[in-house]
């Protein structure tokens, strides 16, 4: 059985952290992992500093739009990664949840967003390694 794992990144505004994480996962994993992102209270647009920070590493997220978090998106995902949405993120049995504690880039300049971007990349690389290798016998 070779099903493609799917990951949903969730933050409040779906404008910074979750968009950067989705951008990295899409760029680094290609079609090996299905990628979604959403927010519990989506912003009007993706954070311009997040777009700029990602462009610096060759990933274009400028065409992305913040999306509202839906029950369907959660149910269609194998792994749900929350980023500071606390109790507003729905929890469903049988899903794997992770909470990534990351500073919120909202309202911050590019110099503050770069380290957040780099931390997200490290976490995404570890996630790809975990999801694309056969689990070791325990």
Coordinates of C-alpha atoms in Angstrom, one line a residue:
X1 CA 0.0 0.0 0.0
X2 CA 1.7 3.2 -1.1
X3 CA -0.5 6.1 -0.2
X4 CA 0.8 9.7 -0.3
X5 CA 0.9 11.2 3.2
X6 CA -0.9 14.5 3.6
X7 CA 0.0 17.3 5.9
X8 CA -2.1 20.3 7.0
X9 CA -0.4 23.4 8.4
X10 CA -2.7 25.5 10.6
X11 CA -2.1 28.9 12.2
X12 CA -4.5 31.7 13.1
X13 CA -4.2 33.9 10.0
X14 CA -2.7 31.4 7.4
X15 CA -0.5 34.4 6.3
X16 CA 3.0 33.6 7.6
X17 CA 4.1 30.5 9.4
X18 CA 1.7 28.0 7.8
X19 CA 2.3 29.5 4.3
X20 CA 6.1 29.3 4.7
X21 CA 5.8 25.7 6.0
X22 CA 3.6 24.8 3.1
X23 CA 5.9 26.5 0.6
X24 CA 8.9 24.6 2.0
X25 CA 7.1 21.2 2.1
X26 CA 5.9 21.6 -1.5
X27 CA 9.3 22.7 -2.7
X28 CA 11.3 20.0 -0.8
X29 CA 9.0 17.0 -1.0
X30 CA 7.5 17.5 -4.4
X31 CA 4.7 15.1 -5.0
X32 CA 5.8 12.7 -2.2
X33 CA 3.6 14.5 0.3
X34 CA 0.3 16.3 -0.2
X35 CA 0.3 19.8 1.3
X36 CA -2.5 22.0 2.7
X37 CA -2.6 25.1 4.8
X38 CA -5.3 27.0 6.5
X39 CA -6.1 29.5 9.3
X40 CA -8.8 29.7 12.0
X41 CA -9.2 33.4 11.2
X42 CA -7.5 34.0 7.8
X43 CA -5.9 37.3 7.0
X44 CA -6.7 39.2 3.8
X45 CA -3.3 38.4 2.2
X46 CA -0.1 36.5 2.8
X47 CA 2.4 38.4 5.0
X48 CA 4.6 40.4 2.6
X49 CA 7.7 39.8 4.8
X50 CA 7.0 36.0 4.6
X51 CA 6.7 36.3 0.8
X52 CA 10.0 38.2 0.7
X53 CA 11.8 35.8 3.1
X54 CA 10.7 32.8 1.0
X55 CA 11.7 34.5 -2.3
X56 CA 15.2 34.9 -0.8
X57 CA 15.5 31.1 -0.7
X58 CA 14.0 30.6 -4.2
X59 CA 10.4 29.7 -3.2
X60 CA 7.6 31.9 -4.5
X61 CA 4.5 31.9 -2.3
X62 CA 3.2 35.3 -3.6
X63 CA 0.3 33.7 -5.4
X64 CA -1.0 32.0 -2.2
X65 CA -4.1 33.2 -0.4
X66 CA -5.0 32.6 3.2
X67 CA -7.7 30.0 3.5
X68 CA -10.3 29.3 6.2
X69 CA -9.7 26.1 8.2
X70 CA -12.4 23.6 7.4
X71 CA -13.4 20.3 9.0
X72 CA -12.9 18.7 5.6
X73 CA -9.3 19.9 5.4
X74 CA -8.5 18.3 8.8
X75 CA -10.3 15.1 8.0
X76 CA -8.4 14.8 4.6
X77 CA -5.0 15.1 6.3
X78 CA -2.9 12.5 8.0
X79 CA -0.7 14.9 10.0
X80 CA -2.0 18.2 11.3
X81 CA 0.6 20.7 12.4
X82 CA -0.6 23.6 14.5
X83 CA 1.3 26.9 15.0
X84 CA -0.1 28.9 17.8
X85 CA -3.8 28.5 17.1
X86 CA -4.5 26.9 20.5
X87 CA -8.0 25.9 21.2
X88 CA -9.4 27.2 17.9
X89 CA -7.9 24.2 16.0
X90 CA -10.4 21.3 15.8
X91 CA -9.1 18.0 17.0
X92 CA -10.2 14.7 15.4
X93 CA -9.5 11.2 16.6
X94 CA -7.1 9.2 14.5
X95 CA -5.1 12.2 13.2
X96 CA -1.5 12.9 14.2
X97 CA -1.1 16.3 15.7
X98 CA 2.1 18.3 16.3
X99 CA 2.3 21.8 17.7
X100 CA 5.3 23.8 16.3
X101 CA 6.1 26.6 18.7
X102 CA 7.2 29.4 16.4
X103 CA 7.3 33.2 16.8
X104 CA 4.5 34.9 14.9
X105 CA 5.9 36.9 11.9
X106 CA 2.8 39.1 11.7
X107 CA 3.7 42.8 11.6
X108 CA 7.5 42.0 11.7
X109 CA 10.1 43.1 9.2
X110 CA 12.2 40.8 7.0
X111 CA 15.0 40.7 9.6
X112 CA 12.7 39.2 12.2
X113 CA 11.1 36.8 9.7
X114 CA 14.3 35.2 8.4
X115 CA 15.1 33.2 11.6
X116 CA 11.4 32.0 11.7
X117 CA 11.7 30.9 8.1
X118 CA 14.9 29.1 8.8
X119 CA 13.5 27.3 11.8
X120 CA 10.4 26.3 9.8
X121 CA 12.7 24.9 7.0
X122 CA 14.6 22.7 9.6
X123 CA 11.3 21.4 11.0
X124 CA 9.9 20.7 7.5
X125 CA 13.1 18.8 6.6
X126 CA 12.7 16.6 9.7
X127 CA 9.0 16.0 8.8
X128 CA 9.8 15.0 5.3
X129 CA 12.4 12.5 6.6
X130 CA 9.9 11.1 9.0
X131 CA 7.0 10.8 6.5
X132 CA 9.0 9.4 3.5
X133 CA 10.9 6.7 5.2
X134 CA 9.5 3.4 6.3
X135 CA 8.9 3.4 10.1
X136 CA 11.5 1.4 11.9
X137 CA 10.3 -1.6 13.9
X138 CA 10.0 -0.7 17.5

